[in-house]
Each structure stands twice: as C-alpha cells, then as structure tokens.
mmCIF file of C-alpha atoms in Angstrom:
data_model
loop_
_atom_site.group_PDB
_atom_site.id
_atom_site.type_symbol
_atom_site.label_atom_id
_atom_site.label_comp_id
_atom_site.label_asym_id
_atom_site.label_seq_id
_atom_site.Cartn_x
_atom_site.Cartn_y
_atom_site.Cartn_z
ATOM 1 C CA MET J 26 -36.318 79.044 40.941
ATOM 2 C CA PRO J 27 -33.241 76.907 41.742
ATOM 3 C CA ALA J 28 -34.764 73.862 40.089
ATOM 4 C CA MET J 29 -35.254 75.744 36.820
ATOM 5 C CA GLN J 30 -31.762 77.150 37.027
ATOM 6 C CA LEU J 31 -30.291 73.640 37.465
ATOM 7 C CA THR J 32 -32.317 72.274 34.597
ATOM 8 C CA ASN J 33 -31.187 75.008 32.286
ATOM 9 C CA GLY J 34 -27.573 74.537 33.322
ATOM 10 C CA ASN J 35 -27.277 78.185 34.519
ATOM 11 C CA SER J 36 -25.249 78.238 37.748
ATOM 12 C CA SER J 37 -24.468 81.979 37.897
ATOM 13 C CA ASP J 38 -27.460 82.708 40.087
ATOM 14 C CA LEU J 39 -26.680 79.869 42.551
ATOM 15 C CA THR J 40 -25.315 80.517 45.954
ATOM 16 C CA GLN J 41 -21.828 79.282 46.771
ATOM 17 C CA ALA J 42 -23.253 76.387 48.774
ATOM 18 C CA GLU J 43 -25.548 75.388 45.892
ATOM 19 C CA GLN J 44 -22.661 75.581 43.451
ATOM 20 C CA GLN J 45 -20.549 73.321 45.648
ATOM 21 C CA LEU J 46 -23.458 70.846 45.885
ATOM 22 C CA LEU J 47 -23.821 70.860 42.116
ATOM 23 C CA VAL J 48 -20.098 70.092 41.691
ATOM 24 C CA ARG J 49 -20.375 67.159 44.112
ATOM 25 C CA ILE J 50 -23.449 65.862 42.288
ATOM 26 C CA ARG J 51 -21.684 66.050 38.927
ATOM 27 C CA ARG J 52 -18.582 64.368 40.370
ATOM 28 C CA ARG J 53 -20.707 61.579 41.859
ATOM 29 C CA LYS J 54 -22.531 61.151 38.560
ATOM 30 C CA ALA J 55 -19.208 60.714 36.765
ATOM 31 C CA GLU J 56 -18.088 58.200 39.386
ATOM 32 C CA LEU J 57 -21.343 56.220 39.000
ATOM 33 C CA VAL J 58 -21.029 56.223 35.224
ATOM 34 C CA ASN J 59 -17.460 54.947 35.570
ATOM 35 C CA GLU J 60 -18.536 52.247 38.077
ATOM 36 C CA ILE J 61 -21.338 51.175 35.758
ATOM 37 C CA GLU J 62 -18.855 50.801 32.869
ATOM 38 C CA GLN J 63 -16.529 48.792 35.122
ATOM 39 C CA LEU J 64 -19.409 46.550 36.196
ATOM 40 C CA LYS J 65 -20.354 46.016 32.562
ATOM 41 C CA ASP J 66 -16.792 44.960 31.790
ATOM 42 C CA GLU J 67 -16.705 42.634 34.815
ATOM 43 C CA ILE J 68 -20.078 41.118 33.898
ATOM 44 C CA ALA J 69 -18.842 40.561 30.349
ATOM 45 C CA VAL J 70 -15.730 38.784 31.679
ATOM 46 C CA VAL J 71 -17.759 36.641 34.096
ATOM 47 C CA THR J 72 -20.299 35.813 31.383
ATOM 48 C CA SER J 73 -17.502 34.766 29.044
ATOM 49 C CA GLU J 74 -15.892 32.611 31.736
ATOM 50 C CA MET J 75 -19.239 30.995 32.568
ATOM 51 C CA ALA J 76 -19.838 30.267 28.900
ATOM 52 C CA LYS J 77 -16.419 28.621 28.699
ATOM 53 C CA LEU J 78 -17.104 26.542 31.832
ATOM 54 C CA GLU J 79 -20.518 25.511 30.518
ATOM 55 C CA SER J 80 -18.962 24.619 27.197
ATOM 56 C CA GLN J 81 -16.289 22.565 28.981
ATOM 57 C CA ASP J 82 -18.894 20.869 31.180
ATOM 58 C CA GLU J 83 -21.042 20.146 28.145
ATOM 59 C CA ALA J 84 -18.016 18.763 26.301
ATOM 60 C CA LYS J 85 -17.152 16.576 29.313
ATOM 61 C CA PHE J 86 -20.780 15.430 29.564
ATOM 62 C CA ASN J 87 -20.963 14.701 25.849
ATOM 63 C CA SER J 88 -17.634 12.896 25.995
ATOM 64 C CA ARG J 89 -18.810 10.852 28.973
ATOM 65 C CA GLN J 90 -22.109 10.029 27.273
ATOM 66 C CA LYS J 91 -20.266 9.065 24.115
ATOM 67 C CA CYS J 92 -17.927 6.769 26.071
ATOM 68 C CA LEU J 93 -20.877 5.266 27.929
ATOM 69 C CA SER J 94 -22.732 4.623 24.675
ATOM 70 C CA THR J 95 -19.611 3.057 23.155
ATOM 71 C CA GLY J 96 -19.136 0.905 26.253
ATOM 72 C CA LYS J 97 -22.711 -0.365 26.059
ATOM 73 C CA LYS J 98 -22.335 -1.238 22.388
ATOM 74 C CA ARG J 99 -19.093 -3.054 23.122
ATOM 75 C CA PHE J 100 -20.758 -4.901 26.001
ATOM 76 C CA ASN J 101 -23.559 -6.078 23.706
ATOM 77 C CA MET J 102 -20.957 -7.488 21.310
ATOM 78 C CA ASP J 103 -18.519 -8.791 23.947
ATOM 79 C CA PRO J 104 -19.574 -8.342 27.610
ATOM 80 C CA LYS J 105 -16.084 -8.780 29.075
ATOM 81 C CA ARG J 106 -14.413 -6.259 26.759
ATOM 82 C CA GLY J 107 -17.285 -3.820 27.088
ATOM 83 C CA LEU J 108 -16.935 -3.741 30.874
ATOM 84 C CA GLU J 109 -13.147 -3.406 30.597
ATOM 85 C CA TYR J 110 -13.634 -0.360 28.348
ATOM 86 C CA LEU J 111 -16.025 1.253 30.852
ATOM 87 C CA VAL J 112 -13.622 0.644 33.753
ATOM 88 C CA GLU J 113 -10.652 2.019 31.791
ATOM 89 C CA ASN J 114 -12.594 5.210 31.024
ATOM 90 C CA GLY J 115 -13.633 5.740 34.649
ATOM 91 C CA LEU J 116 -17.319 5.080 34.024
ATOM 92 C CA LEU J 117 -17.463 1.945 36.147
ATOM 93 C CA LYS J 118 -15.687 0.635 39.224
ATOM 94 C CA ASN J 119 -14.171 -2.802 38.913
ATOM 95 C CA THR J 120 -16.227 -4.237 41.772
ATOM 96 C CA SER J 121 -18.896 -6.906 41.625
ATOM 97 C CA GLU J 122 -21.418 -4.548 43.255
ATOM 98 C CA ASP J 123 -20.845 -1.751 40.741
ATOM 99 C CA VAL J 124 -20.928 -4.077 37.742
ATOM 100 C CA ALA J 125 -24.111 -5.726 39.035
ATOM 101 C CA ALA J 126 -25.807 -2.346 39.467
ATOM 102 C CA PHE J 127 -24.736 -1.376 35.942
ATOM 103 C CA LEU J 128 -26.240 -4.572 34.500
ATOM 104 C CA LYS J 129 -29.449 -4.221 36.498
ATOM 105 C CA LYS J 130 -30.160 -0.518 36.000
ATOM 106 C CA SER J 131 -28.634 0.570 32.678
ATOM 107 C CA ASP J 132 -30.758 1.072 29.578
ATOM 108 C CA GLY J 133 -29.618 -0.128 26.182
ATOM 109 C CA LEU J 134 -27.914 -3.347 27.286
ATOM 110 C CA SER J 135 -28.665 -6.596 25.502
ATOM 111 C CA LYS J 136 -30.535 -8.948 27.835
ATOM 112 C CA THR J 137 -28.843 -11.831 26.059
ATOM 113 C CA ALA J 138 -25.382 -10.353 26.717
ATOM 114 C CA ILE J 139 -26.272 -9.818 30.392
ATOM 115 C CA GLY J 140 -27.330 -13.457 30.663
ATOM 116 C CA GLU J 141 -24.145 -14.647 28.966
ATOM 117 C CA TYR J 142 -21.985 -12.633 31.362
ATOM 118 C CA LEU J 143 -23.860 -13.671 34.504
ATOM 119 C CA GLY J 144 -23.758 -17.308 33.462
ATOM 120 C CA GLU J 145 -19.958 -17.569 33.212
ATOM 121 C CA ASN J 146 -18.347 -19.892 35.755
ATOM 122 C CA ILE J 147 -15.585 -17.374 36.598
ATOM 123 C CA GLU J 148 -14.977 -16.190 40.155
ATOM 124 C CA PHE J 149 -15.642 -12.497 39.475
ATOM 125 C CA ASN J 150 -18.721 -13.241 37.341
ATOM 126 C CA LEU J 151 -20.112 -15.463 40.091
ATOM 127 C CA LYS J 152 -19.721 -12.592 42.569
ATOM 128 C CA VAL J 153 -21.487 -10.273 40.124
ATOM 129 C CA LEU J 154 -24.311 -12.825 39.836
ATOM 130 C CA ASP J 155 -24.656 -12.892 43.620
ATOM 131 C CA ALA J 156 -24.778 -9.082 43.774
ATOM 132 C CA PHE J 157 -27.178 -8.946 40.797
ATOM 133 C CA VAL J 158 -29.635 -11.330 42.451
ATOM 134 C CA GLU J 159 -29.449 -9.377 45.717
ATOM 135 C CA LEU J 160 -30.572 -6.236 43.867
ATOM 136 C CA HIS J 161 -33.957 -7.916 43.351
ATOM 137 C CA ASP J 162 -36.573 -7.594 46.069
ATOM 138 C CA PHE J 163 -38.812 -10.672 46.113
ATOM 139 C CA ALA J 164 -40.242 -10.170 49.602
ATOM 140 C CA ASN J 165 -43.975 -10.924 49.773
ATOM 141 C CA LEU J 166 -44.157 -11.548 46.026
ATOM 142 C CA PHE J 167 -46.116 -14.460 44.584
ATOM 143 C CA LEU J 168 -43.600 -16.900 43.051
ATOM 144 C CA VAL J 169 -44.771 -16.235 39.493
ATOM 145 C CA GLN J 170 -44.409 -12.470 40.012
ATOM 146 C CA ALA J 171 -40.885 -12.884 41.360
ATOM 147 C CA LEU J 172 -39.953 -15.193 38.508
ATOM 148 C CA ARG J 173 -41.342 -12.744 35.948
ATOM 149 C CA GLN J 174 -39.284 -9.932 37.476
ATOM 150 C CA PHE J 175 -36.116 -12.016 37.544
ATOM 151 C CA LEU J 176 -36.382 -13.404 34.005
ATOM 152 C CA TYR J 177 -37.232 -9.981 32.566
ATOM 153 C CA SER J 178 -33.952 -8.499 33.816
ATOM 154 C CA PHE J 179 -31.786 -10.703 31.563
ATOM 155 C CA ARG J 180 -32.018 -13.569 29.098
ATOM 156 C CA LEU J 181 -31.290 -17.072 30.367
ATOM 157 C CA PRO J 182 -28.317 -18.572 28.487
ATOM 158 C CA GLY J 183 -28.700 -21.810 26.570
ATOM 159 C CA GLU J 184 -26.347 -24.034 28.546
ATOM 160 C CA ALA J 185 -27.972 -26.193 31.194
ATOM 161 C CA GLN J 186 -25.155 -25.707 33.732
ATOM 162 C CA LYS J 187 -25.473 -21.919 33.520
ATOM 163 C CA ILE J 188 -29.251 -22.063 33.869
ATOM 164 C CA ASP J 189 -28.903 -24.401 36.821
ATOM 165 C CA ARG J 190 -26.521 -22.019 38.591
ATOM 166 C CA MET J 191 -28.627 -18.914 37.958
ATOM 167 C CA MET J 192 -31.919 -20.501 38.952
ATOM 168 C CA GLU J 193 -30.295 -21.830 42.126
ATOM 169 C CA LYS J 194 -29.406 -18.234 43.054
ATOM 170 C CA PHE J 195 -32.957 -17.104 42.360
ATOM 171 C CA ALA J 196 -34.470 -19.890 44.449
ATOM 172 C CA ALA J 197 -32.109 -19.177 47.352
ATOM 173 C CA ARG J 198 -32.908 -15.434 47.264
ATOM 174 C CA TYR J 199 -36.651 -16.035 47.033
ATOM 175 C CA CYS J 200 -36.629 -18.480 49.950
ATOM 176 C CA GLN J 201 -34.441 -16.122 51.984
ATOM 177 C CA GLN J 202 -37.010 -13.328 51.599
ATOM 178 C CA ASN J 203 -40.027 -15.644 51.916
ATOM 179 C CA PRO J 204 -38.811 -18.195 54.486
ATOM 180 C CA SER J 205 -42.099 -19.905 55.351
ATOM 181 C CA LEU J 206 -43.227 -21.066 51.896
ATOM 182 C CA PHE J 207 -41.031 -24.075 51.067
ATOM 183 C CA SER J 208 -39.067 -26.696 52.970
ATOM 184 C CA ASN J 209 -35.870 -25.795 51.101
ATOM 185 C CA PRO J 210 -34.634 -23.865 48.039
ATOM 186 C CA ASP J 211 -34.585 -27.051 45.927
ATOM 187 C CA THR J 212 -38.382 -27.149 46.110
ATOM 188 C CA CYS J 213 -38.546 -23.594 44.823
ATOM 189 C CA TYR J 214 -36.020 -24.417 42.090
ATOM 190 C CA ILE J 215 -38.006 -27.415 40.798
ATOM 191 C CA LEU J 216 -41.265 -25.499 40.931
ATOM 192 C CA CYS J 217 -39.753 -22.635 38.940
ATOM 193 C CA PHE J 218 -38.798 -24.950 36.115
ATOM 194 C CA ALA J 219 -42.218 -26.568 36.258
ATOM 195 C CA ILE J 220 -43.701 -23.069 35.820
ATOM 196 C CA ILE J 221 -41.396 -22.283 32.893
ATOM 197 C CA MET J 222 -42.253 -25.554 31.165
ATOM 198 C CA LEU J 223 -45.937 -24.965 31.823
ATOM 199 C CA ASN J 224 -45.651 -21.523 30.230
ATOM 200 C CA THR J 225 -44.024 -23.032 27.138
ATOM 201 C CA ALA J 226 -46.540 -25.863 26.896
ATOM 202 C CA LEU J 227 -49.581 -23.617 27.294
ATOM 203 C CA HIS J 228 -48.527 -20.791 25.003
ATOM 204 C CA ASN J 229 -46.222 -22.321 22.399
ATOM 205 C CA PRO J 230 -48.279 -23.097 19.264
ATOM 206 C CA ASN J 231 -45.947 -26.005 18.455
ATOM 207 C CA VAL J 232 -47.226 -27.841 21.534
ATOM 208 C CA LYS J 233 -50.488 -29.418 20.404
ATOM 209 C CA VAL J 234 -51.555 -31.161 23.642
ATOM 210 C CA LYS J 235 -51.904 -28.588 26.404
ATOM 211 C CA PRO J 236 -51.323 -29.704 30.011
ATOM 212 C CA THR J 237 -54.276 -29.563 32.375
ATOM 213 C CA LEU J 238 -54.303 -28.435 35.984
ATOM 214 C CA GLU J 239 -54.261 -32.087 37.058
ATOM 215 C CA ASN J 240 -51.205 -32.713 34.864
ATOM 216 C CA PHE J 241 -49.416 -29.797 36.548
ATOM 217 C CA ILE J 242 -50.344 -30.988 40.042
ATOM 218 C CA SER J 243 -49.247 -34.534 39.236
ATOM 219 C CA MET J 244 -45.956 -33.268 37.812
ATOM 220 C CA ASN J 245 -45.096 -31.607 41.120
ATOM 221 C CA ARG J 246 -46.007 -34.350 43.558
ATOM 222 C CA GLY J 247 -43.488 -34.940 46.339
ATOM 223 C CA ILE J 248 -41.162 -32.075 45.452
ATOM 224 C CA ASN J 249 -41.414 -30.399 48.885
ATOM 225 C CA ALA J 250 -38.903 -32.650 50.677
ATOM 226 C CA GLY J 251 -41.029 -35.677 49.790
ATOM 227 C CA LYS J 252 -44.326 -33.965 50.574
ATOM 228 C CA ASP J 253 -46.891 -32.406 48.261
ATOM 229 C CA LEU J 254 -47.366 -28.686 47.902
ATOM 230 C CA SER J 255 -50.867 -27.430 48.583
ATOM 231 C CA ARG J 256 -53.376 -27.818 45.776
ATOM 232 C CA GLU J 257 -54.401 -24.201 46.312
ATOM 233 C CA LEU J 258 -50.845 -22.960 45.610
ATOM 234 C CA LEU J 259 -50.422 -25.090 42.479
ATOM 235 C CA THR J 260 -53.846 -24.041 41.193
ATOM 236 C CA SER J 261 -52.952 -20.385 41.652
ATOM 237 C CA LEU J 262 -49.669 -20.872 39.787
ATOM 238 C CA TYR J 263 -51.383 -22.733 36.944
ATOM 239 C CA GLU J 264 -54.115 -20.116 36.521
ATOM 240 C CA SER J 265 -51.615 -17.249 36.640
ATOM 241 C CA ILE J 266 -49.540 -18.717 33.798
ATOM 242 C CA LYS J 267 -52.617 -19.720 31.809
ATOM 243 C CA GLN J 268 -54.067 -16.211 31.964
ATOM 244 C CA GLU J 269 -50.823 -14.281 31.452
ATOM 245 C CA PRO J 270 -47.799 -15.848 29.746
ATOM 246 C CA PHE J 271 -44.316 -14.661 30.508
ATOM 247 C CA LYS J 272 -43.542 -11.497 28.600
ATOM 248 C CA ILE J 273 -40.129 -10.925 27.096
ATOM 249 C CA ASN J 274 -38.317 -7.662 26.624
ATOM 250 C CA GLU J 275 -39.721 -6.155 23.444
ATOM 251 C CA ASN J 276 -36.684 -3.867 23.096
ATOM 252 C CA GLU J 277 -34.774 -6.835 21.739
ATOM 253 C CA GLY J 278 -36.493 -7.677 18.501
ATOM 254 C CA LYS J 279 -34.810 -11.011 17.923
ATOM 255 C CA ASP J 280 -36.094 -12.222 21.301
ATOM 256 C CA LEU J 281 -39.701 -11.825 20.200
ATOM 257 C CA MET J 282 -39.589 -15.238 18.571
ATOM 258 C CA ARG J 283 -38.114 -16.918 21.626
ATOM 259 C CA THR J 284 -39.917 -18.438 24.544
ATOM 260 C CA VAL J 285 -38.736 -17.874 28.101
ATOM 261 C CA PHE J 286 -36.816 -21.130 27.775
ATOM 262 C CA ASN J 287 -34.352 -19.372 25.476
ATOM 263 C CA PRO J 288 -32.156 -20.985 22.888
ATOM 264 C CA LEU J 289 -30.628 -24.361 23.546
ATOM 265 C CA GLN J 290 -27.835 -23.149 21.278
ATOM 266 C CA GLU J 291 -27.111 -20.059 19.176
ATOM 267 C CA GLY J 292 -24.177 -18.692 17.221
ATOM 268 C CA TRP J 293 -22.584 -18.098 13.826
ATOM 269 C CA LEU J 294 -22.515 -20.864 11.209
ATOM 270 C CA TRP J 295 -21.821 -20.914 7.488
ATOM 271 C CA LYS J 296 -24.837 -22.121 5.487
ATOM 272 C CA GLN J 297 -24.617 -23.486 1.964
ATOM 273 C CA GLY J 298 -27.150 -22.173 -0.526
ATOM 274 C CA GLY J 299 -29.645 -24.451 -2.264
ATOM 275 C CA ARG J 300 -29.643 -23.396 -5.918
ATOM 276 C CA TYR J 301 -26.219 -21.748 -5.875
ATOM 277 C CA LYS J 302 -23.772 -23.688 -3.707
ATOM 278 C CA THR J 303 -22.220 -20.611 -2.118
ATOM 279 C CA TRP J 304 -21.547 -20.307 1.596
ATOM 280 C CA LYS J 305 -23.078 -17.452 3.594
ATOM 281 C CA ARG J 306 -22.513 -16.621 7.241
ATOM 282 C CA ARG J 307 -25.734 -16.701 9.249
ATOM 283 C CA TRP J 308 -26.707 -16.377 12.915
ATOM 284 C CA PHE J 309 -28.468 -19.603 13.962
ATOM 285 C CA ILE J 310 -30.837 -20.070 16.902
ATOM 286 C CA LEU J 311 -31.933 -23.506 18.101
ATOM 287 C CA ASN J 312 -35.189 -23.292 20.023
ATOM 288 C CA ASP J 313 -38.745 -24.648 20.217
ATOM 289 C CA ARG J 314 -37.766 -27.698 18.131
ATOM 290 C CA CYS J 315 -36.885 -25.330 15.295
ATOM 291 C CA LEU J 316 -33.663 -24.043 13.773
ATOM 292 C CA TYR J 317 -33.861 -20.335 12.899
ATOM 293 C CA TYR J 318 -31.272 -18.465 10.848
ATOM 294 C CA LEU J 319 -30.820 -14.705 10.556
ATOM 295 C CA GLU J 320 -28.462 -12.489 8.585
ATOM 296 C CA SER J 321 -27.260 -10.873 11.816
ATOM 297 C CA ASN J 322 -27.599 -11.502 15.533
ATOM 298 C CA ASN J 323 -29.279 -8.066 15.768
ATOM 299 C CA ASP J 324 -32.000 -8.759 13.194
ATOM 300 C CA ASP J 325 -35.663 -8.640 14.185
ATOM 301 C CA GLU J 326 -36.876 -11.451 11.947
ATOM 302 C CA PRO J 327 -35.364 -14.761 10.787
ATOM 303 C CA ARG J 328 -34.487 -15.300 7.145
ATOM 304 C CA GLY J 329 -35.499 -18.936 7.464
ATOM 305 C CA ILE J 330 -37.053 -21.489 9.815
ATOM 306 C CA ILE J 331 -36.341 -25.220 9.745
ATOM 307 C CA PRO J 332 -38.747 -27.250 11.925
ATOM 308 C CA LEU J 333 -36.867 -30.224 13.369
ATOM 309 C CA GLU J 334 -39.595 -32.691 12.439
ATOM 310 C CA ASN J 335 -38.970 -35.766 10.295
ATOM 311 C CA VAL J 336 -35.311 -34.852 9.917
ATOM 312 C CA LEU J 337 -32.014 -36.463 10.824
ATOM 313 C CA ILE J 338 -28.546 -34.996 11.267
ATOM 314 C CA ARG J 339 -25.167 -36.302 10.133
ATOM 315 C CA GLU J 340 -21.578 -35.140 9.893
ATOM 316 C CA VAL J 341 -20.192 -34.959 6.351
ATOM 317 C CA HIS J 342 -16.855 -34.379 4.681
ATOM 318 C CA ASP J 343 -16.715 -31.339 2.413
ATOM 319 C CA LYS J 344 -13.538 -30.497 0.489
ATOM 320 C CA GLY J 345 -14.322 -26.787 0.508
ATOM 321 C CA LYS J 346 -15.327 -26.361 4.148
ATOM 322 C CA PRO J 347 -14.256 -27.844 7.495
ATOM 323 C CA ASN J 348 -16.489 -28.998 10.371
ATOM 324 C CA VAL J 349 -19.562 -29.636 8.211
ATOM 325 C CA PHE J 350 -22.856 -31.244 9.189
ATOM 326 C CA GLU J 351 -26.221 -31.401 7.492
ATOM 327 C CA LEU J 352 -29.897 -31.993 8.097
ATOM 328 C CA TYR J 353 -31.761 -34.371 5.793
ATOM 329 C CA SER J 354 -35.216 -35.880 5.596
ATOM 330 C CA SER J 355 -35.800 -39.028 7.615
ATOM 331 C CA SER J 356 -38.224 -40.334 4.989
ATOM 332 C CA GLY J 357 -35.819 -40.344 2.054
ATOM 333 C CA SER J 358 -32.728 -38.672 0.657
ATOM 334 C CA ASN J 359 -34.639 -36.996 -2.176
ATOM 335 C CA ASP J 360 -37.488 -35.634 -0.047
ATOM 336 C CA VAL J 361 -37.692 -31.885 0.472
ATOM 337 C CA ILE J 362 -37.366 -30.793 4.105
ATOM 338 C CA LYS J 363 -40.387 -28.893 5.384
ATOM 339 C CA ALA J 364 -39.111 -25.327 5.950
ATOM 340 C CA CYS J 365 -39.681 -21.725 4.960
ATOM 341 C CA LYS J 366 -37.594 -18.643 4.179
ATOM 342 C CA THR J 367 -38.019 -15.008 3.156
ATOM 343 C CA ASP J 368 -36.876 -13.494 -0.127
ATOM 344 C CA GLY J 369 -35.172 -10.121 -0.579
ATOM 345 C CA GLU J 370 -38.510 -8.298 -0.362
ATOM 346 C CA GLY J 371 -39.554 -10.052 2.839
ATOM 347 C CA ARG J 372 -42.062 -12.435 1.252
ATOM 348 C CA VAL J 373 -42.346 -15.872 2.851
ATOM 349 C CA MET J 374 -41.480 -18.754 0.554
ATOM 350 C CA GLU J 375 -41.482 -22.499 1.008
ATOM 351 C CA GLY J 376 -38.021 -23.989 1.307
ATOM 352 C CA ARG J 377 -36.871 -26.444 -1.377
ATOM 353 C CA HIS J 378 -33.829 -28.017 0.254
ATOM 354 C CA THR J 379 -33.372 -31.772 0.377
ATOM 355 C CA VAL J 380 -30.475 -31.100 2.756
ATOM 356 C CA TYR J 381 -29.387 -28.119 4.861
ATOM 357 C CA ARG J 382 -25.596 -28.076 5.035
ATOM 358 C CA MET J 383 -23.820 -25.997 7.698
ATOM 359 C CA SER J 384 -20.198 -25.412 8.659
ATOM 360 C CA ALA J 385 -18.882 -24.417 12.094
ATOM 361 C CA ALA J 386 -15.703 -22.471 12.838
ATOM 362 C CA THR J 387 -14.206 -25.231 14.993
ATOM 363 C CA LYS J 388 -14.658 -28.944 15.580
ATOM 364 C CA GLU J 389 -15.820 -28.194 19.145
ATOM 365 C CA GLU J 390 -18.566 -25.891 17.894
ATOM 366 C CA LYS J 391 -19.638 -28.458 15.290
ATOM 367 C CA ASP J 392 -19.825 -31.214 17.907
ATOM 368 C CA LEU J 393 -21.897 -28.961 20.176
ATOM 369 C CA TRP J 394 -24.362 -28.074 17.404
ATOM 370 C CA VAL J 395 -24.758 -31.713 16.388
ATOM 371 C CA LYS J 396 -25.296 -32.766 19.999
ATOM 372 C CA CYS J 397 -27.847 -30.021 20.707
ATOM 373 C CA ILE J 398 -29.811 -30.647 17.508
ATOM 374 C CA LYS J 399 -29.913 -34.383 18.238
ATOM 375 C CA GLN J 400 -31.228 -33.645 21.723
ATOM 376 C CA THR J 401 -33.870 -31.316 20.347
ATOM 377 C CA ILE J 402 -35.036 -33.870 17.813
ATOM 378 C CA SER J 403 -35.293 -36.597 20.454
ATOM 379 C CA HIS J 404 -36.331 -34.936 23.697
ATOM 380 C CA ASN J 405 -36.212 -31.809 25.835
ATOM 381 C CA PRO J 406 -32.863 -31.797 27.712
ATOM 382 C CA TYR J 407 -34.223 -29.742 30.593
ATOM 383 C CA PHE J 408 -36.130 -32.781 31.821
ATOM 384 C CA ASP J 409 -32.801 -34.497 32.528
ATOM 385 C CA MET J 410 -31.724 -31.564 34.651
ATOM 386 C CA LEU J 411 -35.015 -31.563 36.547
ATOM 387 C CA THR J 412 -34.883 -35.305 37.109
ATOM 388 C CA ALA J 413 -31.470 -34.967 38.725
ATOM 389 C CA ARG J 414 -32.669 -32.103 40.919
ATOM 390 C CA ARG J 415 -35.772 -34.045 41.993
ATOM 391 C CA LYS J 416 -33.603 -36.927 43.124
ATOM 392 C CA LYS J 417 -31.393 -34.532 45.037
ATOM 393 C CA SER J 418 -34.381 -32.960 46.815
ATOM 394 C CA GLN J 419 -35.870 -36.249 48.000
ATOM 395 C CA PRO J 420 -35.272 -37.084 51.691
ATOM 396 C CA HIS J 421 -32.732 -39.832 52.292
#
C-alpha cells in the first residue's frame, strides 16, 4: 500500500505523480522547520528586548520610589527643602494645588512637618493652605466629625498666630459647605476652640476638675452674633467629645503624649546634667503644663518630664554656655523639683534636680522659651486668643 511505502521510505514503487507529491511534502517540511527556527530566533530576540525594557522600567520605578522616599524624609526634616527636592526630581509640580494634594494624600509624611509648612505666613504656603483645606469635604458633617477629620490630617503648630490662621480657614470652609448652621464663620471658629478645650479638659488627667455640660453651655453664650446657640446642638457636641476624645495619628509615636492642643513650643535645647555638669542636646516639648525632653525629635517616649508646678523660671549667666535659663523650685532654692526621668534601661526614676538649666542656640529662641514657659505656668494663652475673637464676633 502507498501508505506503507511512504512510511518505509521506499519510493521506487510510487507513481510519478506520487513521487512529485512526496518531493513537495519534503520541501514544505524543510521550509516549515526553517520557519520554526527563524521564529524561535525572533522570539528569543523579542524576549530579550522585553526583559531589557522591563529591567529599565523597574530601574526607573525603583529610582523614582527611592527619590520619593528621600523627598519624604527630607520633608519631615525640613518641609521647604523636601518639597524643593521633589520638584527638582520631577516628582512634584511647583503649584499650590499639587503640593496640597501631596500633603493631603501621601503616606509617610510627618503630621507635625505638614502643620509647620501650612502654618507659614508666606504667600505660596498660604495658597497651599487654601488648596489643602479645599481638599476636605465637610458637607453635611457634624462639626465634631469635620473637626476630627481636619485635625487628623496634620498637626496644629504651636504658635497662636498660625493656629488662628488655620482654624479660620477651617471655619470658613465648614460654613461654606454647611451655610445654614451659624450666623458667620467666627461663630464656628470660637465653637471649634471651645470643643478643643473641652476635649483637653475632659480627657487630660492633669485637669482635676472636669467641666460639666452647663459649664460648656455657659462658656458659649452669645457667640452666635450675640445670640445663643441651641442647647440641643451644644449638648450633642459635649456628649460626642465626652464619649470619644480626639484621636491622634498613631503613626507618629512622639505625638502619642500630646493632646490635640499640640505643643505651645518645641525644639532643640542643650540641657545640663545633674550629677555630671555636662551639656547634652535634647528635643524639648512644652505642653499640658509639662516640659518633656527626648533624645531625638523622632523618639517615641520622653527621657524626662518636668511638671510646671511650684516652679519658677529665670535667665542666668553661664560662662560656658550662652542664652541660658533655668527652672527652680518656688518653695526654696534647695528644694528638689518634682520630675521624673528614665535610665538607660528604660526604668522610670524620680528626678533629683534642684534646678533644670537649659541653653538655647540664639537669644531669640531663649526669649521665646522663657516667655512660653512663663505663660504655661501662669495661664493658658489660648484663652487670650479666644477672648479677642469673641470681642470681634460681637455685633456692634
């Protein structure tokens, strides 16, 4: 049979037509084998080129991610320089809208650094603040909910003027999106600070006498263009704060010991040791009528806490250090100041200082620290700011 003859490779018994067909089949087979080899070579070339492109894309992606990570770290150390680095490397457009979106939506940014940048009284920063606030949607939100959302997106700076400016923007945005609630944005502004102070008073263990609902209502009388806000609204606000205090961003460990009020002042100072009179650089935080000091501004826990109770502050002359001031007991120069610190193993120890001596880098910084500590010892400076705003909101 022809099939057997083909299988055995014997073509002598084939007809001329069958032999011609066999030649064509063999020729076609050779062509197909050659085409297959060519395709293999082409596939190998394409695969190699794709691998190179993927490698290049991965390198570009890794390079971009590395630059972005570096930019974020630089921002956390110095917001202005960090943003300049990101713009120079093409990761950010130098527009207020783009910078605001970066601050609002990026992970890994220090909330404190965001607050410092937004609080600057510089034309571009003010535009970024406007754009940043507009990225928040407060429509149909209860005031406490809106305030929680706003204060969670950054950390309020310590300076009263910066806080005033930022809370004004919040109040204006909230009233714009909820136009029927208050007579004017000043009412919203005052009420926001009343809520913040209520939160601190109710949930700060240093505050021994907790305000009642009646205290809160009385505190806010006449703030709505000379009229009272509804008792129902104030009761709802009071109960909301009482049941759920403001939460802070737990990704920033050092902020865990801060209230929503944030530091009145913070920064680097040199601190003189007690037993050994050596100077060590420490990051100080003034808040909650206490002075905290940490080894670094990125530390989770303070090395020491100095409650500003029964103490006084004075400027002193020190031959070895400029711009020096110290805390001392108000009851006597030899009395130990009530304080605590941690040792090298993290154990809490009672402080044994009769004075705490600090040195600032400049006279201006020293004067600011002395002023802020004096204010903290005597009264809460935010009440002055609220008093001025209340007067402004009253009808003439």
